[in-house]
mmCIF file of C-alpha atoms and ligand atoms in Angstrom:
data_model
loop_
_atom_site.group_PDB
_atom_site.id
_atom_site.type_symbol
_atom_site.label_atom_id
_atom_site.label_comp_id
_atom_site.label_asym_id
_atom_site.label_seq_id
_atom_site.Cartn_x
_atom_site.Cartn_y
_atom_site.Cartn_z
ATOM 1 C CA ASP D 1 33.639 -16.030 38.875
ATOM 2 C CA GLN D 2 32.615 -12.020 40.452
ATOM 3 C CA SER D 3 35.381 -10.801 39.087
ATOM 4 C CA GLY D 4 34.586 -12.365 36.377
ATOM 5 C CA MET D 5 38.702 -12.545 35.412
ATOM 6 C CA ALA D 6 38.620 -15.579 32.402
ATOM 7 C CA TYR D 7 41.095 -17.845 33.861
ATOM 8 C CA SER D 8 43.412 -19.195 31.275
ATOM 9 C CA VAL D 9 44.162 -22.841 31.236
ATOM 10 C CA GLY D 10 47.068 -24.074 31.987
ATOM 11 C CA THR D 11 47.160 -22.646 35.639
ATOM 12 C CA THR D 12 47.964 -24.773 38.204
ATOM 13 C CA LEU D 13 45.111 -25.830 41.144
ATOM 14 C CA ASP D 14 47.225 -24.304 43.587
ATOM 15 C CA ARG D 15 47.885 -20.780 42.008
ATOM 16 C CA PHE D 16 43.775 -21.275 40.856
ATOM 17 C CA ILE D 17 42.707 -21.459 44.733
ATOM 18 C CA LYS D 18 45.046 -19.163 45.722
ATOM 19 C CA SER D 19 42.892 -16.791 43.008
ATOM 20 C CA LYS D 20 39.998 -17.698 43.902
ATOM 21 C CA GLN D 21 39.971 -17.236 47.784
ATOM 22 C CA SER D 22 38.894 -13.563 46.865
ATOM 23 C CA ASP D 23 35.725 -15.357 46.581
ATOM 24 C CA PHE D 24 35.495 -15.610 50.337
ATOM 25 C CA PRO D 25 35.950 -11.669 51.926
ATOM 26 C CA PHE D 26 36.529 -13.381 55.103
ATOM 27 C CA ALA D 27 38.572 -16.559 53.736
ATOM 28 C CA SER D 28 41.507 -16.979 56.333
ATOM 29 C CA GLY D 29 42.404 -19.643 53.738
ATOM 30 C CA GLU D 30 41.571 -22.315 55.398
ATOM 31 C CA LEU D 31 39.345 -23.765 53.031
ATOM 32 C CA SER D 32 42.134 -23.098 50.524
ATOM 33 C CA GLN D 33 44.191 -25.364 52.358
ATOM 34 C CA LEU D 34 41.327 -27.924 52.543
ATOM 35 C CA LEU D 35 41.110 -28.129 48.936
ATOM 36 C CA ARG D 36 44.690 -28.032 49.000
ATOM 37 C CA ASP D 37 44.609 -31.214 50.868
ATOM 38 C CA ILE D 38 42.331 -33.210 49.590
ATOM 39 C CA ALA D 39 44.514 -32.633 46.173
ATOM 40 C CA LEU D 40 47.040 -34.135 47.621
ATOM 41 C CA ALA D 41 45.695 -37.552 48.769
ATOM 42 C CA ALA D 42 43.682 -37.443 45.295
ATOM 43 C CA LYS D 43 47.354 -37.675 43.676
ATOM 44 C CA ILE D 44 48.696 -40.110 46.394
ATOM 45 C CA VAL D 45 45.074 -42.307 45.114
ATOM 46 C CA ASN D 46 46.265 -41.731 41.654
ATOM 47 C CA ARG D 47 48.821 -43.234 42.497
ATOM 48 C CA GLU D 48 47.904 -46.187 43.857
ATOM 49 C CA THR D 49 44.851 -46.513 42.088
ATOM 50 C CA ASN D 50 47.504 -47.075 39.084
ATOM 51 C CA ARG D 51 49.491 -49.718 40.400
ATOM 52 C CA ALA D 52 46.685 -51.668 41.858
ATOM 53 C CA GLY D 53 47.100 -54.234 38.721
ATOM 54 C CA LEU D 54 50.647 -54.538 39.736
ATOM 55 C CA ALA D 55 49.716 -55.154 42.909
ATOM 56 C CA ASN D 56 48.115 -58.127 42.931
ATOM 57 C CA ILE D 57 51.326 -60.218 41.000
ATOM 58 C CA GLY D 58 53.905 -57.450 42.843
ATOM 59 C CA GLY D 59 55.257 -60.299 44.606
ATOM 60 C CA ALA D 60 56.858 -61.590 41.113
ATOM 61 C CA PHE D 61 58.683 -58.058 40.751
ATOM 62 C CA GLY D 62 59.536 -57.873 44.703
ATOM 63 C CA GLN D 63 57.286 -55.112 45.340
ATOM 64 C CA THR D 64 55.507 -56.302 48.429
ATOM 65 C CA ASN D 65 53.740 -53.601 49.941
ATOM 66 C CA VAL D 66 55.653 -51.412 52.960
ATOM 67 C CA GLN D 67 53.987 -53.196 55.234
ATOM 68 C CA GLY D 68 54.829 -56.648 53.715
ATOM 69 C CA GLU D 69 51.024 -56.766 54.523
ATOM 70 C CA GLU D 70 48.774 -58.490 52.042
ATOM 71 C CA GLN D 71 47.637 -55.892 49.594
ATOM 72 C CA GLN D 72 45.044 -54.376 51.167
ATOM 73 C CA LYS D 73 42.050 -53.388 49.203
ATOM 74 C CA LEU D 74 42.282 -50.203 46.869
ATOM 75 C CA ASP D 75 38.771 -48.511 48.663
ATOM 76 C CA VAL D 76 40.353 -49.327 52.235
ATOM 77 C CA ILE D 77 44.011 -47.540 51.308
ATOM 78 C CA ALA D 78 42.007 -44.305 49.855
ATOM 79 C CA ASN D 79 40.099 -44.546 52.905
ATOM 80 C CA ILE D 80 43.226 -43.771 54.927
ATOM 81 C CA ARG D 81 45.212 -41.564 52.497
ATOM 82 C CA PHE D 82 42.352 -39.317 52.341
ATOM 83 C CA MET D 83 41.379 -39.140 56.562
ATOM 84 C CA ARG D 84 44.812 -38.766 56.935
ATOM 85 C CA ALA D 85 45.180 -36.277 54.726
ATOM 86 C CA LEU D 86 42.436 -34.378 56.063
ATOM 87 C CA SER D 87 43.104 -34.740 59.800
ATOM 88 C CA LYS D 88 46.914 -33.717 59.557
ATOM 89 C CA GLY D 89 45.525 -30.544 57.554
ATOM 90 C CA GLY D 90 44.187 -29.086 60.576
ATOM 91 C CA GLU D 91 40.968 -27.293 59.309
ATOM 92 C CA VAL D 92 38.632 -30.584 59.681
ATOM 93 C CA CYS D 93 36.789 -31.380 62.791
ATOM 94 C CA ALA D 94 34.576 -34.655 61.645
ATOM 95 C CA ILE D 95 34.326 -36.667 58.687
ATOM 96 C CA VAL D 96 31.315 -38.693 57.583
ATOM 97 C CA SER D 97 32.769 -41.615 55.508
ATOM 98 C CA GLU D 98 31.240 -44.395 53.323
ATOM 99 C CA GLU D 99 34.105 -46.957 54.688
ATOM 100 C CA GLU D 100 33.836 -45.902 58.333
ATOM 101 C CA ASP D 101 30.241 -46.944 60.500
ATOM 102 C CA SER D 102 30.121 -43.330 62.442
ATOM 103 C CA VAL D 103 31.208 -40.764 62.476
ATOM 104 C CA ILE D 104 34.992 -39.997 62.763
ATOM 105 C CA ASP D 105 35.860 -37.180 65.257
ATOM 106 C CA LEU D 106 38.967 -35.809 64.737
ATOM 107 C CA GLN D 107 39.042 -33.678 68.537
ATOM 108 C CA ASN D 108 40.710 -30.651 66.599
ATOM 109 C CA GLY D 109 39.210 -27.932 68.442
ATOM 110 C CA SER D 110 40.151 -25.720 65.931
ATOM 111 C CA GLY D 111 38.160 -27.214 62.776
ATOM 112 C CA LYS D 112 35.800 -25.984 61.181
ATOM 113 C CA TYR D 113 34.684 -27.780 58.675
ATOM 114 C CA VAL D 114 32.851 -31.556 57.606
ATOM 115 C CA VAL D 115 34.294 -33.407 55.154
ATOM 116 C CA ALA D 116 31.345 -35.847 53.692
ATOM 117 C CA ILE D 117 33.695 -38.542 51.364
ATOM 118 C CA ASP D 118 33.451 -41.526 49.332
ATOM 119 C CA PRO D 119 36.763 -42.188 49.326
ATOM 120 C CA LEU D 120 36.343 -44.485 46.291
ATOM 121 C CA ASP D 121 33.017 -45.246 45.045
ATOM 122 C CA GLY D 122 32.958 -47.751 41.885
ATOM 123 C CA SER D 123 35.960 -49.926 43.793
ATOM 124 C CA SER D 124 34.881 -53.397 42.263
ATOM 125 C CA ASN D 125 35.271 -51.991 38.874
ATOM 126 C CA ILE D 126 39.426 -51.659 39.971
ATOM 127 C CA ASP D 127 40.032 -55.048 38.701
ATOM 128 C CA VAL D 128 38.863 -55.025 35.561
ATOM 129 C CA ASN D 129 40.612 -51.999 35.029
ATOM 130 C CA ILE D 130 37.805 -49.295 34.615
ATOM 131 C CA SER D 131 37.615 -45.842 35.512
ATOM 132 C CA ILE D 132 36.422 -45.187 39.545
ATOM 133 C CA GLY D 133 35.908 -41.802 41.310
ATOM 134 C CA THR D 134 36.316 -39.881 44.824
ATOM 135 C CA ILE D 135 34.069 -38.155 45.653
ATOM 136 C CA PHE D 136 33.615 -35.088 48.470
ATOM 137 C CA SER D 137 31.378 -32.399 50.240
ATOM 138 C CA ILE D 138 32.602 -29.813 52.521
ATOM 139 C CA TYR D 139 30.579 -27.458 55.501
ATOM 140 C CA ARG D 140 31.291 -25.483 57.898
ATOM 141 C CA ARG D 141 30.379 -26.888 61.630
ATOM 142 C CA LYS D 142 26.783 -25.171 63.097
ATOM 143 C CA THR D 143 28.190 -25.522 66.135
ATOM 144 C CA PRO D 144 30.698 -23.230 67.747
ATOM 145 C CA VAL D 145 35.080 -24.336 67.082
ATOM 146 C CA GLY D 146 35.735 -26.178 70.138
ATOM 147 C CA SER D 147 33.255 -27.173 71.186
ATOM 148 C CA PRO D 148 31.783 -31.358 70.941
ATOM 149 C CA ILE D 149 30.776 -32.334 67.611
ATOM 150 C CA GLN D 150 26.684 -32.320 67.612
ATOM 151 C CA GLU D 151 24.395 -33.721 65.148
ATOM 152 C CA GLU D 152 23.556 -30.545 63.370
ATOM 153 C CA ASP D 153 27.044 -30.264 62.605
ATOM 154 C CA ILE D 154 26.651 -33.858 60.546
ATOM 155 C CA MET D 155 23.264 -33.611 59.284
ATOM 156 C CA GLN D 156 23.196 -30.966 57.187
ATOM 157 C CA PRO D 157 20.810 -30.672 53.915
ATOM 158 C CA GLY D 158 22.916 -30.045 50.833
ATOM 159 C CA LYS D 159 22.407 -26.863 49.952
ATOM 160 C CA GLU D 160 24.345 -25.442 53.210
ATOM 161 C CA GLN D 161 27.619 -26.980 51.069
ATOM 162 C CA VAL D 162 30.759 -25.169 51.576
ATOM 163 C CA ALA D 163 32.767 -26.684 48.590
ATOM 164 C CA ALA D 164 32.057 -29.961 46.682
ATOM 165 C CA GLY D 165 34.066 -32.309 44.073
ATOM 166 C CA TYR D 166 34.809 -35.420 42.584
ATOM 167 C CA VAL D 167 37.760 -37.304 41.157
ATOM 168 C CA LEU D 168 37.797 -39.123 38.092
ATOM 169 C CA TYR D 169 40.604 -42.103 37.776
ATOM 170 C CA GLY D 170 40.696 -42.442 34.260
ATOM 171 C CA SER D 171 42.302 -42.066 30.672
ATOM 172 C CA SER D 172 43.331 -38.940 32.690
ATOM 173 C CA THR D 173 42.600 -38.023 36.258
ATOM 174 C CA MET D 174 40.870 -34.946 37.117
ATOM 175 C CA LEU D 175 39.749 -33.163 40.170
ATOM 176 C CA VAL D 176 36.330 -31.387 39.128
ATOM 177 C CA TYR D 177 34.989 -28.977 41.823
ATOM 178 C CA THR D 178 32.928 -25.971 43.072
ATOM 179 C CA THR D 179 33.261 -23.516 46.045
ATOM 180 C CA GLY D 180 29.725 -21.688 44.989
ATOM 181 C CA PHE D 181 30.887 -19.762 42.556
ATOM 182 C CA GLY D 182 31.335 -22.055 39.168
ATOM 183 C CA VAL D 183 32.405 -25.359 38.217
ATOM 184 C CA ASN D 184 36.401 -25.881 37.582
ATOM 185 C CA GLY D 185 38.108 -29.044 36.028
ATOM 186 C CA PHE D 186 41.711 -29.748 36.499
ATOM 187 C CA THR D 187 44.107 -32.394 34.785
ATOM 188 C CA TYR D 188 46.507 -34.073 36.529
ATOM 189 C CA GLU D 189 50.272 -34.441 34.663
ATOM 190 C CA ASN D 190 51.754 -37.111 35.608
ATOM 191 C CA SER D 191 55.196 -36.545 35.383
ATOM 192 C CA LEU D 192 54.629 -32.708 36.723
ATOM 193 C CA GLY D 193 52.494 -33.999 39.623
ATOM 194 C CA GLU D 194 50.558 -31.404 39.327
ATOM 195 C CA PHE D 195 47.233 -30.405 38.318
ATOM 196 C CA PHE D 196 46.399 -28.007 35.338
ATOM 197 C CA LEU D 197 42.723 -26.417 34.669
ATOM 198 C CA SER D 198 41.756 -28.077 31.858
ATOM 199 C CA HIS D 199 37.934 -27.314 32.003
ATOM 200 C CA PRO D 200 37.485 -23.811 33.512
ATOM 201 C CA ALA D 201 33.534 -22.612 33.939
ATOM 202 C CA ILE D 202 32.418 -25.865 33.302
ATOM 203 C CA GLN D 203 28.612 -25.793 32.320
ATOM 204 C CA ALA D 204 26.483 -28.394 31.388
ATOM 205 C CA PRO D 205 24.472 -28.970 28.338
ATOM 206 C CA LYS D 206 20.477 -28.254 29.157
ATOM 207 C CA ASP D 207 19.693 -30.982 27.086
ATOM 208 C CA GLY D 208 20.863 -34.324 26.421
ATOM 209 C CA LYS D 209 20.843 -37.592 24.554
ATOM 210 C CA ILE D 210 22.731 -40.040 26.580
ATOM 211 C CA TYR D 211 20.585 -41.505 29.241
ATOM 212 C CA SER D 212 22.593 -43.556 31.933
ATOM 213 C CA ILE D 213 20.709 -46.408 33.939
ATOM 214 C CA ASN D 214 20.410 -49.810 34.633
ATOM 215 C CA GLU D 215 18.573 -51.431 32.666
ATOM 216 C CA GLY D 216 18.525 -55.119 34.469
ATOM 217 C CA SER D 217 16.487 -53.496 36.711
ATOM 218 C CA GLU D 218 13.922 -52.640 34.448
ATOM 219 C CA LEU D 219 11.327 -55.314 36.500
ATOM 220 C CA GLU D 220 11.697 -53.546 39.147
ATOM 221 C CA TRP D 221 10.865 -49.946 38.059
ATOM 222 C CA ALA D 222 8.146 -48.087 39.046
ATOM 223 C CA PRO D 223 6.334 -47.739 35.897
ATOM 224 C CA GLY D 224 7.223 -43.653 35.388
ATOM 225 C CA VAL D 225 10.750 -45.080 35.141
ATOM 226 C CA LYS D 226 9.635 -47.493 32.352
ATOM 227 C CA ASN D 227 7.874 -44.844 30.702
ATOM 228 C CA TYR D 228 10.880 -42.423 30.388
ATOM 229 C CA VAL D 229 13.279 -45.079 29.461
ATOM 230 C CA ASP D 230 10.430 -45.914 27.004
ATOM 231 C CA TYR D 231 10.315 -42.283 25.961
ATOM 232 C CA CYS D 232 14.764 -42.516 25.065
ATOM 233 C CA LYS D 233 14.979 -44.770 23.501
ATOM 234 C CA ARG D 234 11.868 -43.909 20.974
ATOM 235 C CA SER D 235 13.453 -40.615 21.382
ATOM 236 C CA GLN D 236 16.798 -42.421 19.790
ATOM 237 C CA TYR D 237 19.043 -41.562 22.429
ATOM 238 C CA SER D 238 22.344 -43.381 23.348
ATOM 239 C CA ALA D 239 22.147 -45.789 26.760
ATOM 240 C CA ARG D 240 25.783 -45.360 28.664
ATOM 241 C CA TYR D 241 25.881 -46.957 32.080
ATOM 242 C CA ILE D 242 29.518 -47.979 33.324
ATOM 243 C CA GLY D 243 28.504 -48.984 36.662
ATOM 244 C CA SER D 244 31.147 -46.279 37.532
ATOM 245 C CA LEU D 245 28.743 -43.076 39.180
ATOM 246 C CA VAL D 246 31.553 -40.805 38.937
ATOM 247 C CA ALA D 247 32.386 -41.983 35.244
ATOM 248 C CA ASP D 248 28.366 -41.103 34.457
ATOM 249 C CA PHE D 249 28.347 -38.520 35.860
ATOM 250 C CA HIS D 250 31.422 -36.632 34.472
ATOM 251 C CA ARG D 251 30.532 -37.911 30.684
ATOM 252 C CA ASN D 252 27.276 -35.819 30.785
ATOM 253 C CA LEU D 253 28.276 -33.157 32.379
ATOM 254 C CA LEU D 254 29.651 -32.411 30.133
ATOM 255 C CA LYS D 255 28.453 -33.532 26.732
ATOM 256 C CA GLY D 256 24.129 -33.795 27.885
ATOM 257 C CA GLY D 257 22.390 -36.240 29.433
ATOM 258 C CA ILE D 258 21.227 -37.845 32.612
ATOM 259 C CA TYR D 259 22.392 -40.429 35.423
ATOM 260 C CA ALA D 260 19.304 -42.435 37.079
ATOM 261 C CA TYR D 261 19.520 -44.300 40.117
ATOM 262 C CA PRO D 262 15.579 -45.073 40.639
ATOM 263 C CA SER D 263 14.516 -46.863 43.412
ATOM 264 C CA THR D 264 14.359 -50.673 42.996
ATOM 265 C CA GLN D 265 12.691 -53.387 45.170
ATOM 266 C CA LYS D 266 16.275 -54.511 46.095
ATOM 267 C CA ASN D 267 17.790 -50.890 47.038
ATOM 268 C CA PRO D 268 13.575 -49.381 47.739
ATOM 269 C CA ASN D 269 15.608 -46.047 48.330
ATOM 270 C CA GLY D 270 18.003 -45.815 45.733
ATOM 271 C CA LYS D 271 21.255 -47.098 46.149
ATOM 272 C CA LEU D 272 23.473 -43.931 46.194
ATOM 273 C CA ARG D 273 24.215 -42.827 49.205
ATOM 274 C CA LEU D 274 23.035 -38.804 50.059
ATOM 275 C CA LEU D 275 25.578 -37.430 52.634
ATOM 276 C CA TYR D 276 28.908 -38.380 50.438
ATOM 277 C CA GLU D 277 27.742 -39.002 46.900
ATOM 278 C CA ALA D 278 24.654 -37.545 45.870
ATOM 279 C CA ASN D 279 25.202 -34.262 47.718
ATOM 280 C CA ALA D 280 28.331 -33.529 46.152
ATOM 281 C CA LEU D 281 26.852 -34.474 42.266
ATOM 282 C CA ALA D 282 23.939 -32.407 43.253
ATOM 283 C CA PHE D 283 25.939 -29.632 43.999
ATOM 284 C CA ILE D 284 28.286 -29.715 41.095
ATOM 285 C CA ALA D 285 25.167 -30.398 38.725
ATOM 286 C CA GLU D 286 23.325 -27.071 40.281
ATOM 287 C CA GLN D 287 26.374 -24.825 39.797
ATOM 288 C CA ALA D 288 27.399 -25.998 36.000
ATOM 289 C CA GLY D 289 23.550 -25.515 35.059
ATOM 290 C CA ALA D 290 22.143 -28.989 35.123
ATOM 291 C CA LYS D 291 19.735 -30.364 38.015
ATOM 292 C CA ALA D 292 19.509 -33.357 40.467
ATOM 293 C CA THR D 293 16.386 -34.759 42.103
ATOM 294 C CA ASN D 294 15.218 -37.926 43.803
ATOM 295 C CA GLY D 295 12.179 -38.331 41.709
ATOM 296 C CA THR D 296 10.054 -35.408 43.508
ATOM 297 C CA GLN D 297 12.270 -33.278 45.452
ATOM 298 C CA ARG D 298 15.541 -31.504 45.111
ATOM 299 C CA ILE D 299 18.751 -33.407 46.105
ATOM 300 C CA LEU D 300 20.150 -30.034 48.424
ATOM 301 C CA ASP D 301 16.713 -29.735 50.034
ATOM 302 C CA ILE D 302 16.778 -33.385 51.705
ATOM 303 C CA GLN D 303 17.439 -33.093 55.478
ATOM 304 C CA PRO D 304 19.370 -36.096 56.215
ATOM 305 C CA GLU D 305 18.219 -38.318 59.303
ATOM 306 C CA THR D 306 20.977 -41.325 58.944
ATOM 307 C CA LEU D 307 24.387 -40.913 58.097
ATOM 308 C CA HIS D 308 24.417 -43.901 55.372
ATOM 309 C CA GLN D 309 20.884 -42.855 53.888
ATOM 310 C CA ARG D 310 20.279 -43.648 50.765
ATOM 311 C CA THR D 311 18.376 -41.514 47.809
ATOM 312 C CA PRO D 312 17.034 -42.333 44.477
ATOM 313 C CA LEU D 313 18.935 -39.904 42.160
ATOM 314 C CA TRP D 314 18.144 -38.094 38.744
ATOM 315 C CA ILE D 315 20.837 -35.797 37.604
ATOM 316 C CA GLY D 316 22.081 -34.340 34.544
ATOM 317 C CA SER D 317 20.948 -31.905 31.734
ATOM 318 C CA GLU D 318 18.302 -29.559 32.869
ATOM 319 C CA LYS D 319 15.681 -30.283 30.500
ATOM 320 C CA MET D 320 16.084 -34.288 30.248
ATOM 321 C CA VAL D 321 15.831 -34.237 34.640
ATOM 322 C CA ASN D 322 12.521 -31.978 33.877
ATOM 323 C CA GLU D 323 10.952 -34.608 31.377
ATOM 324 C CA ALA D 324 12.507 -37.695 33.201
ATOM 325 C CA MET D 325 9.683 -36.272 36.195
ATOM 326 C CA GLY D 326 7.332 -35.363 33.681
ATOM 327 C CA PHE D 327 7.176 -39.368 33.466
ATOM 328 C CA LEU D 328 7.662 -40.432 37.281
ATOM 329 C CA SER D 329 4.682 -38.022 38.111
ATOM 330 C CA LYS D 330 2.635 -39.320 35.679
ATOM 331 C CA LYS D 331 2.029 -35.968 33.534
ATOM 332 C CA ARG D 332 2.986 -37.543 30.804
ATOM 333 C CA GLU D 333 1.499 -41.712 30.065
ATOM 334 C CA ALA D 334 3.833 -43.288 27.295
ATOM 335 C CA VAL D 335 2.942 -42.362 24.020
HETATM 336 P P1 P6P E 401 24.514 -51.115 39.822
HETATM 337 C C1 P6P E 401 29.127 -48.558 42.051
HETATM 338 O O1 P6P E 401 28.731 -49.587 42.848
HETATM 339 C C2 P6P E 401 27.821 -47.996 42.052
HETATM 340 O O2 P6P E 401 27.829 -46.693 43.657
HETATM 341 C C3 P6P E 401 28.031 -46.360 41.462
HETATM 342 O O3 P6P E 401 28.894 -46.184 40.873
HETATM 343 C C4 P6P E 401 27.483 -46.605 39.815
HETATM 344 O O4 P6P E 401 26.454 -45.551 39.059
HETATM 345 C C5 P6P E 401 26.169 -47.793 40.733
HETATM 346 O O5 P6P E 401 26.669 -48.053 42.156
HETATM 347 C C6 P6P E 401 26.120 -49.070 39.922
HETATM 348 O O6 P6P E 401 24.855 -49.691 40.428
HETATM 349 O O7 P6P E 401 23.126 -51.846 40.967
HETATM 350 O O8 P6P E 401 23.610 -50.545 39.146
HETATM 351 O O9 P6P E 401 25.406 -52.202 40.107
#
């Protein structure tokens, strides 16, 4: 934080956002409001997530949903909630969502911001009560406010992000975000309905002993990937792979570690999406002193070509990502 002022743990998200507005000398408070809108949607999705287990037997408790419809999938609900929060707020002109085939143009003549979002990643984990997450990126539109949305407003490289964050719906629900002045984590207190600053100025350990990769795909890996994973085993690292990107990323950010989703035969460009998964986490990683590449290039430098394009992702502690790149570039063979 430029003012160098330490923030007392326990301040609320609202107070924190307001206090940080001074980071943007020309801020008119729209980004602050947008962050509040996202936090509100996160609170609602958190409540729906907590109820998900019961919803499936909702009938037994007489809790059919208000429309009396068949219980929608939680990722559909999350998408509706975030889209509603983002369109109601008034600061957003366009949305790219994992759940929407094309760009949602809000026809909002005063909206300055474009949001790319994965409303609920890892939704296959919901039914088995594993942590899941929301991932979001915020950009300023390139073309004049009020003019029609153009491709250049949407296809921006990750380094153009104004803000990025994730919500982790886990043993406790956390909101972690950056506006380019460091990374701060907030923990949700259900009984008060508030996020409180719990992890100020997060800095990722430069090295770590945790590697996260789906070893079930080992036979599909390029040799460099196999050589790196063998190196992890010889180094007696711990394998931790939850199958939920936000949960794996968050643990590695705090404890030190690397998450890798390389290209495989099934997913030659990797599985994760550039616009609303890799870019947001890469911005956060770099702001926390960590690193994110696609195996050869910095994630934030990648010029997007298509809305839902996938990218291989190597993200986490700087030293671990650099070591992995050494194996991928064959500078280091398996010893
Ligand atoms: P695999 C969840 O579907 C997800 O997008 C990430 O959250 C997770 O890390 C990854 O895919 C798991 O994919 O192929 O290892 O099951």
